[in-house]
XYZ file of C-alpha atoms in Angstrom:
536
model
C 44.046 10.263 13.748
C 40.965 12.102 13.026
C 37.604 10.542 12.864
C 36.668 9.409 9.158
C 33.768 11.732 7.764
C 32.087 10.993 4.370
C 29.419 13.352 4.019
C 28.281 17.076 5.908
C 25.010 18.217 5.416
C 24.816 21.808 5.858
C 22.433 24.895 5.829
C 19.642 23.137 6.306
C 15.941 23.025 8.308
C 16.411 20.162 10.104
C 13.608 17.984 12.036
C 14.928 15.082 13.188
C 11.725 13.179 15.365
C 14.375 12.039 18.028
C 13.467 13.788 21.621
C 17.053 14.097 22.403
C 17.540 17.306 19.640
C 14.801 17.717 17.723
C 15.926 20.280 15.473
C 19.340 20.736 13.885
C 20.824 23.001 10.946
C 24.230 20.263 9.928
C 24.421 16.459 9.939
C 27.817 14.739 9.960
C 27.790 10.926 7.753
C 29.900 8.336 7.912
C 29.775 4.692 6.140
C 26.008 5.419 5.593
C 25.303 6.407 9.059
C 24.810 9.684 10.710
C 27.472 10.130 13.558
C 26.255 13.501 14.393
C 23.611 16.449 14.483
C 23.420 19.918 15.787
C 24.207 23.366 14.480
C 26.684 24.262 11.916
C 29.593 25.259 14.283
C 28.842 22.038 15.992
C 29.240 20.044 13.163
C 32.234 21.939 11.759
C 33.948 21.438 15.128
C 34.077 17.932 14.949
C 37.282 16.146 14.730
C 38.076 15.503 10.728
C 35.225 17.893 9.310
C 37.631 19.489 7.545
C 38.919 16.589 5.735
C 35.054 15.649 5.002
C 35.299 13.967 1.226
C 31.893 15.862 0.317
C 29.533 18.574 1.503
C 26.285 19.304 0.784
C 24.157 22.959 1.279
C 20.507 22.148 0.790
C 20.139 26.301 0.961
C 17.287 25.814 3.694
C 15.636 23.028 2.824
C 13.875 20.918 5.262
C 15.490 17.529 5.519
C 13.559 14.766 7.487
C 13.925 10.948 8.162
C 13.592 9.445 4.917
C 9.895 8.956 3.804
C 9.145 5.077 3.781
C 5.925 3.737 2.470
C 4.415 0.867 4.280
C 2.423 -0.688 2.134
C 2.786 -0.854 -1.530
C 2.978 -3.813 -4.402
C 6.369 -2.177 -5.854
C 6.908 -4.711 -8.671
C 3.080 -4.828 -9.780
C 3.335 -1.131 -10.146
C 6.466 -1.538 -12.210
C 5.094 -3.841 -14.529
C 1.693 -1.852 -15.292
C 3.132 1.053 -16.269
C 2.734 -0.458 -20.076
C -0.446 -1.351 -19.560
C -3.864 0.654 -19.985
C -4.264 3.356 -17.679
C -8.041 3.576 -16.396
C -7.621 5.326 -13.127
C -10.091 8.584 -12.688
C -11.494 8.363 -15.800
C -14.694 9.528 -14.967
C -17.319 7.967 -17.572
C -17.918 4.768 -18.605
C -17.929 5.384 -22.259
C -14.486 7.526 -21.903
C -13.320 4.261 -20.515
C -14.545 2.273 -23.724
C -13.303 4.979 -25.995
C -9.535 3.959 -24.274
C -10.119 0.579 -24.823
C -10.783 0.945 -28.439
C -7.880 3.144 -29.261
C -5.615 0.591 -27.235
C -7.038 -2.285 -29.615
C -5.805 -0.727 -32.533
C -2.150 -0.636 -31.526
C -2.446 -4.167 -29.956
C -1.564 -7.174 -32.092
C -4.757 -9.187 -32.694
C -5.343 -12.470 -30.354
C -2.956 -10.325 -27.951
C -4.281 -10.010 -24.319
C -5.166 -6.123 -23.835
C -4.522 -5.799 -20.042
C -5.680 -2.484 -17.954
C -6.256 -1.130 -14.600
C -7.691 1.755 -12.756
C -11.324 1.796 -13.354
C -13.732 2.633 -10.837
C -17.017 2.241 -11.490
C -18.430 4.313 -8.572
C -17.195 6.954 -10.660
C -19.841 5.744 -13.584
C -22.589 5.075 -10.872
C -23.924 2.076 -9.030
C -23.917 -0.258 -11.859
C -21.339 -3.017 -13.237
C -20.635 -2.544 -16.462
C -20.464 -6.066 -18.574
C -18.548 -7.873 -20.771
C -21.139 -7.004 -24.119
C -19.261 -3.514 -24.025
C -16.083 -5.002 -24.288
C -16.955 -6.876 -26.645
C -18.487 -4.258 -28.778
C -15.737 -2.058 -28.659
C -12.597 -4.476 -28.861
C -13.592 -8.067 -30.583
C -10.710 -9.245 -31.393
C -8.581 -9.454 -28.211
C -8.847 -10.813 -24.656
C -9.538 -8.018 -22.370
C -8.956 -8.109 -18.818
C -9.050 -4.837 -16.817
C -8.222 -4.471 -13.160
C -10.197 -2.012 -10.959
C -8.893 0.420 -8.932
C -9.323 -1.582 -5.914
C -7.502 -4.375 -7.191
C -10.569 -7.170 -6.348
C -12.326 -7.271 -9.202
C -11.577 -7.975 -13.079
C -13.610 -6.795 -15.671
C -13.170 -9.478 -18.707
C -15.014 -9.985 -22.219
C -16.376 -12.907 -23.579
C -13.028 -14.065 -25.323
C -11.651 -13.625 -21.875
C -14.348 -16.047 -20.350
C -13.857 -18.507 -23.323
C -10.457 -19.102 -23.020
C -10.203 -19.246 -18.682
C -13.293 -22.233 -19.592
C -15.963 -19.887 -17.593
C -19.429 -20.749 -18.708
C -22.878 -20.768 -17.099
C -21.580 -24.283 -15.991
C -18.645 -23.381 -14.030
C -19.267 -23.721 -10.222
C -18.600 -21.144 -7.691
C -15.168 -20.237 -6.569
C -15.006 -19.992 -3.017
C -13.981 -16.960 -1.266
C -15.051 -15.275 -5.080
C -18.125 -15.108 -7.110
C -18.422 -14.822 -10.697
C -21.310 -12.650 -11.614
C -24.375 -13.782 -13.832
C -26.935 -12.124 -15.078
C -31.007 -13.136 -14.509
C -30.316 -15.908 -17.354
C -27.376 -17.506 -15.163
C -24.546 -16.147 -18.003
C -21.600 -14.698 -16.999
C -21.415 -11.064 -16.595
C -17.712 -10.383 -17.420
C -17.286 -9.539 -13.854
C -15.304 -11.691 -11.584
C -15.110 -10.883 -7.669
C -12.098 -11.519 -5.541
C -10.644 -15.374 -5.946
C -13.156 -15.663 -8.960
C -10.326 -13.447 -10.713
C -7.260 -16.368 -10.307
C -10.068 -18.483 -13.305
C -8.775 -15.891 -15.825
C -5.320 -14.716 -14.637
C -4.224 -18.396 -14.538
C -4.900 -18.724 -18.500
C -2.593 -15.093 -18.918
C 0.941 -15.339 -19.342
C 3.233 -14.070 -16.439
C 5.441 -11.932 -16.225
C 8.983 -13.512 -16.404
C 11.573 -12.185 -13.812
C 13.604 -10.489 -16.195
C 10.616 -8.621 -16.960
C 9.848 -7.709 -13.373
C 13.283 -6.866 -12.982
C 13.255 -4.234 -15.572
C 10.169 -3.025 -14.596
C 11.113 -2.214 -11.237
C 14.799 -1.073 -12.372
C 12.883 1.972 -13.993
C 10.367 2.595 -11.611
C 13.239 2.911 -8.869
C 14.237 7.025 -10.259
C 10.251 7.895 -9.951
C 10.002 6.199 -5.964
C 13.053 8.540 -5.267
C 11.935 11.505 -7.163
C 9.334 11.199 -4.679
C 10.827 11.263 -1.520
C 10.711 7.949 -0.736
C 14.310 6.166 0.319
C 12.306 2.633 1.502
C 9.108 0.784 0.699
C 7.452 -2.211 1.983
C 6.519 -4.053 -0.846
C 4.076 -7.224 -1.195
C 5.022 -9.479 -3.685
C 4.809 -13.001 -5.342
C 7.636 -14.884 -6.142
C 8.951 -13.819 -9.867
C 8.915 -10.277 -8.113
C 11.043 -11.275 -4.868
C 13.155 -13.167 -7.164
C 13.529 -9.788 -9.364
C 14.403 -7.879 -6.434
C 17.042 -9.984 -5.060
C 18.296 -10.128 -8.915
C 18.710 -6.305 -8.222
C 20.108 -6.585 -4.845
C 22.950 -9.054 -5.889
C 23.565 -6.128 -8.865
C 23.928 -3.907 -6.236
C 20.904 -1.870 -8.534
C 18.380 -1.630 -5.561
C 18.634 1.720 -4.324
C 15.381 1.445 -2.553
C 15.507 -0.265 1.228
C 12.681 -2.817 0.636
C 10.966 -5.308 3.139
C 9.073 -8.056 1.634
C 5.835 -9.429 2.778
C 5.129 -12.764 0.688
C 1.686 -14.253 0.997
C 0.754 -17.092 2.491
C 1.091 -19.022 0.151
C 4.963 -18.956 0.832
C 4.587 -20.189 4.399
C 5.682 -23.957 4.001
C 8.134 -23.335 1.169
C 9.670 -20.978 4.336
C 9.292 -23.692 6.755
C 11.354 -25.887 4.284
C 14.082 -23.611 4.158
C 13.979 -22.676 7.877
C 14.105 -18.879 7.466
C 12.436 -16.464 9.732
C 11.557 -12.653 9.475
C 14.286 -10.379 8.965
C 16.061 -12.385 7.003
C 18.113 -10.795 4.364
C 20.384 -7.179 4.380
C 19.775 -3.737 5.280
C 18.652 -3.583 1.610
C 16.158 -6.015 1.543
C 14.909 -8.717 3.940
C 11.711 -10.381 4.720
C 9.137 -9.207 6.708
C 5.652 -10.789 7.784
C 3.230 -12.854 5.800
C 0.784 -11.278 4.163
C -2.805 -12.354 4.108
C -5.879 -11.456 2.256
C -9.103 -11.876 4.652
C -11.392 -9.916 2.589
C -12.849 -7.195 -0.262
C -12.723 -3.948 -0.576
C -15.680 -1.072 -0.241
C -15.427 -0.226 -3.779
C -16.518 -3.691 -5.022
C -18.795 -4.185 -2.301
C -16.969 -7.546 -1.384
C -15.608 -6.106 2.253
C -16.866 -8.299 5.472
C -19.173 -6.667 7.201
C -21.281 -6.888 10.231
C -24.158 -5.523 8.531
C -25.407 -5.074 4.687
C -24.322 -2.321 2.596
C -26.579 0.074 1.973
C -27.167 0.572 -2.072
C -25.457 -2.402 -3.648
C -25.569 -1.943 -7.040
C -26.644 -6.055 -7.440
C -29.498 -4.425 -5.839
C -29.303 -7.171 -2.734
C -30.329 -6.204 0.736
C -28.292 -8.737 2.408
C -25.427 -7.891 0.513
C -22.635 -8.235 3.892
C -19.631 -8.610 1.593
C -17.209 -11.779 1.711
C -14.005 -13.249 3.257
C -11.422 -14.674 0.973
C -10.369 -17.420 3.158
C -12.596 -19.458 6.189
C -11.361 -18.425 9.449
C -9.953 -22.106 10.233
C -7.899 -22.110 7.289
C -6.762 -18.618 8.158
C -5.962 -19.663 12.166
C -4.076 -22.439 10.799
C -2.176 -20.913 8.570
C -1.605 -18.245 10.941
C -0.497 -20.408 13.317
C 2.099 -21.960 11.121
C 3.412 -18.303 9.951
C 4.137 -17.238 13.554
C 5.653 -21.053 14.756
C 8.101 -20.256 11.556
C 9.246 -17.214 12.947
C 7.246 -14.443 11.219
C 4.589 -12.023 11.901
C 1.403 -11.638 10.050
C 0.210 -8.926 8.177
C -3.096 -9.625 7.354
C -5.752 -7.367 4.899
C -8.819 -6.542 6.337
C -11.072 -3.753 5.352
C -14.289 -4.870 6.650
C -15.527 -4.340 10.128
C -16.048 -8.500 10.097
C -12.991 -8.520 8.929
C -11.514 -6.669 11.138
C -12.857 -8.610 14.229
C -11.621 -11.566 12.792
C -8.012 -10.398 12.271
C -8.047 -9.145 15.923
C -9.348 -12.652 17.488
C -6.585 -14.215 15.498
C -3.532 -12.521 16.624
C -4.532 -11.807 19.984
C -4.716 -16.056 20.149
C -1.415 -16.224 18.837
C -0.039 -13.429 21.164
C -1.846 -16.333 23.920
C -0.952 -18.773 22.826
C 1.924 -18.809 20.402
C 4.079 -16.220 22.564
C 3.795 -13.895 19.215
C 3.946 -11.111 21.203
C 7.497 -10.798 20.304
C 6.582 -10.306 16.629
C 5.409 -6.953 14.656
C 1.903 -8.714 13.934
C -0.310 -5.675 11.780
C -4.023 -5.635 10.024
C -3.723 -3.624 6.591
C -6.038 -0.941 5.668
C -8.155 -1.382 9.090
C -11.141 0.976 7.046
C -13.872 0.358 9.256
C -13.917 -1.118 12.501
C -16.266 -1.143 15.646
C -16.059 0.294 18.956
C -15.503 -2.340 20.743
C -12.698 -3.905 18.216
C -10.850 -0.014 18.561
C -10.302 -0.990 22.453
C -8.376 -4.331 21.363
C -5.949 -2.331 19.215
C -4.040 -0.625 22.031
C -4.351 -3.500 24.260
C -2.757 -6.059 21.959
C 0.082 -3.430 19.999
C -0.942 -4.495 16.613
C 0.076 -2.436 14.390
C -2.464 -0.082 11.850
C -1.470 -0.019 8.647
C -3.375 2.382 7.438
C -2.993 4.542 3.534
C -4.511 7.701 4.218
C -5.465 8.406 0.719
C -7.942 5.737 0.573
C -9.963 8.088 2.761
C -9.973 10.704 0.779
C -11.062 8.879 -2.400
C -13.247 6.108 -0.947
C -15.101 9.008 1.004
C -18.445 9.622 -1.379
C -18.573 5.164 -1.274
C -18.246 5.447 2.357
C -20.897 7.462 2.850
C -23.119 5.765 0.126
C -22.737 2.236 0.639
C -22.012 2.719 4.551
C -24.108 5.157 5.645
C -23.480 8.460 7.382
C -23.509 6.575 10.979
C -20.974 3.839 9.707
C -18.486 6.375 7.326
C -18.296 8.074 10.840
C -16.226 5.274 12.341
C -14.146 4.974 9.020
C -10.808 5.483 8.547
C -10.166 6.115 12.497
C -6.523 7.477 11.840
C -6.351 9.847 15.074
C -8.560 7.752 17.171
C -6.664 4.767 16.790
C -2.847 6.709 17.128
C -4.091 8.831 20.076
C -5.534 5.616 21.422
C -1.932 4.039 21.452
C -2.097 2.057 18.604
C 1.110 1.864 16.598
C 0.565 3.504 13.228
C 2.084 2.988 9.857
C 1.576 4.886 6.879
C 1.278 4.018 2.867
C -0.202 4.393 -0.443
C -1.345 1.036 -1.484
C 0.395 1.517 -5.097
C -0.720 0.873 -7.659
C -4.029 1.384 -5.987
C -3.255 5.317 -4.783
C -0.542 6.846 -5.853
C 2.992 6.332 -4.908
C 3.744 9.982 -3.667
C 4.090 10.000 0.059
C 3.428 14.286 -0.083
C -0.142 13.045 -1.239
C -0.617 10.735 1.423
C 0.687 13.319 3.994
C -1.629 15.754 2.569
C -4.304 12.927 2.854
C -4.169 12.804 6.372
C -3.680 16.305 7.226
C -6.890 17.633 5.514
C -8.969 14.626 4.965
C -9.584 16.180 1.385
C -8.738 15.289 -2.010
C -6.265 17.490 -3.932
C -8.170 20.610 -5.310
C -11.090 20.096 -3.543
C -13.461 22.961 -2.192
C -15.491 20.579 0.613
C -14.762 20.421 4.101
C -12.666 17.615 5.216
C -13.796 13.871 5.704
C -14.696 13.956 9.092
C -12.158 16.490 10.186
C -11.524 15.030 13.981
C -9.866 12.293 12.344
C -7.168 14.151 10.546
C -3.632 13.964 11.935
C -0.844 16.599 12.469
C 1.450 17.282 9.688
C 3.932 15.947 12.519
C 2.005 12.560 12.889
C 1.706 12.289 8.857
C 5.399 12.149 8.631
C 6.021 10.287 11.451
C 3.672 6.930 10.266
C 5.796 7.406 7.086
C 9.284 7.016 8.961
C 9.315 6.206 12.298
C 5.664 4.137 11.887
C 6.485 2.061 8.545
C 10.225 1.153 10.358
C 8.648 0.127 13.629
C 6.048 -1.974 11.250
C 9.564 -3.496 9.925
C 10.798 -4.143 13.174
C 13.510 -1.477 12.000
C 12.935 1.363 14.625
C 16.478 0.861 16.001
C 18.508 2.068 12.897
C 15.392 4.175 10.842
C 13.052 6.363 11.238
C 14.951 9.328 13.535
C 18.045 11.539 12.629
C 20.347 10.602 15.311
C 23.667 9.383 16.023
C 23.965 5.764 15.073
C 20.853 5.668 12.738
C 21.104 5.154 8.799
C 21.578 7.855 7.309
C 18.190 7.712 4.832
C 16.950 11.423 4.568
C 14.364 13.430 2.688
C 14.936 17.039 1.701
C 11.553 19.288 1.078
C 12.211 22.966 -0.664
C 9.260 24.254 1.768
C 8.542 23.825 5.468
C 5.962 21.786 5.287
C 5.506 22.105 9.013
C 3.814 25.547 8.515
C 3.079 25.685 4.859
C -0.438 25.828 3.975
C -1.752 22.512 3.533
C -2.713 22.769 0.443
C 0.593 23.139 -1.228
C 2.240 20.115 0.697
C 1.256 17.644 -2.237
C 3.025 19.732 -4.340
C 6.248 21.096 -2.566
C 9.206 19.667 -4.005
C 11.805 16.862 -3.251
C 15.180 18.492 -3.869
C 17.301 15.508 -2.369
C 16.677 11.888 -1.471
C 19.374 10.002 0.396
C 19.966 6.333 1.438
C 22.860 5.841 3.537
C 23.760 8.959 3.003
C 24.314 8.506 -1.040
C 22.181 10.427 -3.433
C 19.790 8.667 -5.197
C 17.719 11.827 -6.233
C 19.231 15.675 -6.439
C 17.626 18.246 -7.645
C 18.643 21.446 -6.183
């Protein structure tokens, strides 16, 4: 009886990242696995090709491992796709001129929610909650910056979360006041929960139609797996989807911390779940951003726009409480995964694991510091050393690269963004966008890394000994973001045995000019070995 085949993949440009054969023209699939690769006559040789119950000719496409991004907030995206869309505008009043025009077709007394803005697009300054006001009177406003760690609010914002001079300090936050002591309308970091807490949430049905329509545009993309960091109405939505069986998109879920003893309770562990979704580590935010200024750092920035000269950012959390909790995440079974941007940061995250690798015997466990922007020498020689994992989105470089060099310095934006150093230093990379910070496109993120440049843009590249091989792109988008899952042994290569998740790209984008690799388009998307995108 002849071997059972479901799928052949033929005709096709085939770079498969497994050292055994790593090129191949025909893939054979079976029960959403890839049982073989080689040439055509190979494949066609093999016992029950001809009775094969579909083939498909991607007429010279390259196909890859399926593109996986490794750090996104899937189900926030999903749900601010309704909302105002402030991203690159590039002028403050352009910004207020959106704002208007979405007041009008908002009901009065209704919360007018946004996101994008970026106000070192506008220049140093914060703008305030009197030009919300002026512009949109009759409706809470709260708009999310690009950066996700600040909230820009107006005064019937502050009135209803109860923020007045009065209102203490949040720790790990700071509400900003003006010389008079008033509130500014801009909330820092934890400051931000005073005002979300007083907005109504999302319910899960909502998420769970949100991220039901956002699933075509993730696989128009390329992308055949995410890792996706979420609260608990959207890991609720997507297990709503998985028990559907309308998830089409491998996901891993990193909950926060606050999640840890409700996990504890229930005695789960990482990994738990399917080969759809499961749970990965814990995630944990240590500190700001650059944008906002509110990154830990060693030293001051240089030209913060509160004009302070001591200005060193802040952490979100005291290291004890973050040890501790720590602690408990990796005694429950479950890596870490913690956000640090800062070099401060950065230190701290380090110290932390490598104790628990001591001490805890977390060795065992994929334990990884997000964004890792900016970190010092010294902290570069621990990576390696300890295997913690880089999870790095390599279009934050290329947009954060005029703020690096501004509120940095030349000296410090030289050690930013360290993408070859810390790969070629042995440091296990992972790649992703940080949606809905960056954009969800893995080809831009590629592109990101291979020229250090933004899209269209006629400068040399960021610090151009940083950039990475087209090769090295796509590889902390498959074989990185799996390994970051603790899913190397079944993604991430096209081999024998592995899932059959696969990417097909209508150019080579192994010796295409760079510049078109952003824009070279996905003609298939597969996850084990089904469709989900065709377009040929």
């Amino acid at each position: 009886m002849s071997q059972k085949i479901d799928l052949i993949i033929h005709n096709a440009n085939i770079y498969t990242f497994d050292s055994v054969q790593p090129h191949a023209e025909a893939l054979a699939i079976a029960d959403g696995r890839i049982i073989a690769a080689g040439s055509v006559s190979d494949i066609r040789s093999l016992d029950g090709a001809n009775a094969a119950r579909e083939t498909l000719n991607l007429k010279g496409a390259t196909l890859i491992p399926g593109l996986n991004d490794s750090h996104t907030h899937f189900a926030w995206w999903s749900l601010i796709m309704q909302e105002l869309k402030l991203a690159g505008i590039n002028s403050l009043n352009k910004a207020l001129e959106l704002v208007a025009e979405r007041a009008e077709v908002t009901p009065v007394g209704a919360w007018l929610q946004g996101q994008g803005w970026d106000k070192n697009l506008w220049g140093d300054e914060f703008p305030n909650r009197m030009l919300l006001d002026r512009v949109a009177p009759l409706h809470p406003i709260a708009l999310m910056s690009k950066d996700a760690h600040l909230l820009w609010v107006n005064t019937i914002a502050l009135q209803l979360a109860g923020i007045t001079r009065d209102t203490p300090e949040v720790e790990g936050g700071e509400i900003t006041r003006d010389a008079q002591g008033e509130p500014t309308g801009i909330l820092k970091e934890n400051a931000m929960r005073l005002v979300h807490r007083v907005i109504p949430e999302p319910t899960i049905e909502q998420a769970e139609a949100a991220i039901e329509m956002a699933l075509p545009e993730a696989h128009r993309t390329g992308l055949t797996a995410v890792h996706s960091i979420e609260d608990a109405t959207g890991f609720a939505a997507f297990q709503n989807l998985r028990a559907q069986g309308k998830l089409s998109l491998r996901t891993a879920v990193l909950l926060g911390n606050w999640a840890i003893p409700h996990l504890q309770a229930l005695g789960l562990r990482q990994g738990f779940g399917d080969e759809m979704l499961w749970l990965a580590q814990i995630k944990f935010f240590l500190d700001g951003t650059l944008g906002s200024q509110t990154a830990a750092m060693f030293e001051p920035f240089d030209n913060s726009p509160d004009h302070r000269h001591d200005n060193c950012g802040m952490f979100r959390m005291d290291s004890e409480a973050f040890e501790r909790q720590a602690r408990q995440a990796i005694r429950s079974g479950f890596g870490i995964a913690v956000h640090v941007i800062g070099d401060r940061a950065a230190h701290l995250g380090l110290d932390v694991i490598e104790k628990m690798q001591r001490e805890e015997n977390s060795g065992r466990l994929r334990n990884r510091l997000e964004h890792v922007q900016i970190v010092t020498p010294q902290d570069l020689l621990r990576f390696a050393a300890s295997r913690i994992i880089a999870s790095c989105q390599p279009t934050h470089a290329t947009t954060d690269r005029d703020a690096a060099e501004r509120y940095w310095g030349y000296e410090r934006a030289a050690r930013s963004y360290q993408y070859r150093t810390l790969l070629h230093s042995g440091v296990p990379i992972a790649l992703g966008s940080d949606v809905p910070v960056e954009s969800i496109d893995p080809r831009k993120g590629i592109f990101a890394a291979v020229s250090r440049r933004r899209e269209g843009e006629n400068r040399p590249a960021f610090f151009a000994q940083e950039c990475l091989t087209v090769g090295e792109a796509i590889k902390g988008f498959t074989y990185g973001a799996a390994y970051a899952a603790g899913d190397e042994q079944r993604r991430g290569r096209i081999a024998p045995g592995m899932l059959a998740d696969l990417t097909a790209l209508a150019q080579d984008i192994f010796v295409t000019p760079e510049d078109e690799i952003p824009q070279t388009p996905v003609v298939a998307t597969l996850v084990g070995g089904s469709p989900v995108y065709l377009s040929l």
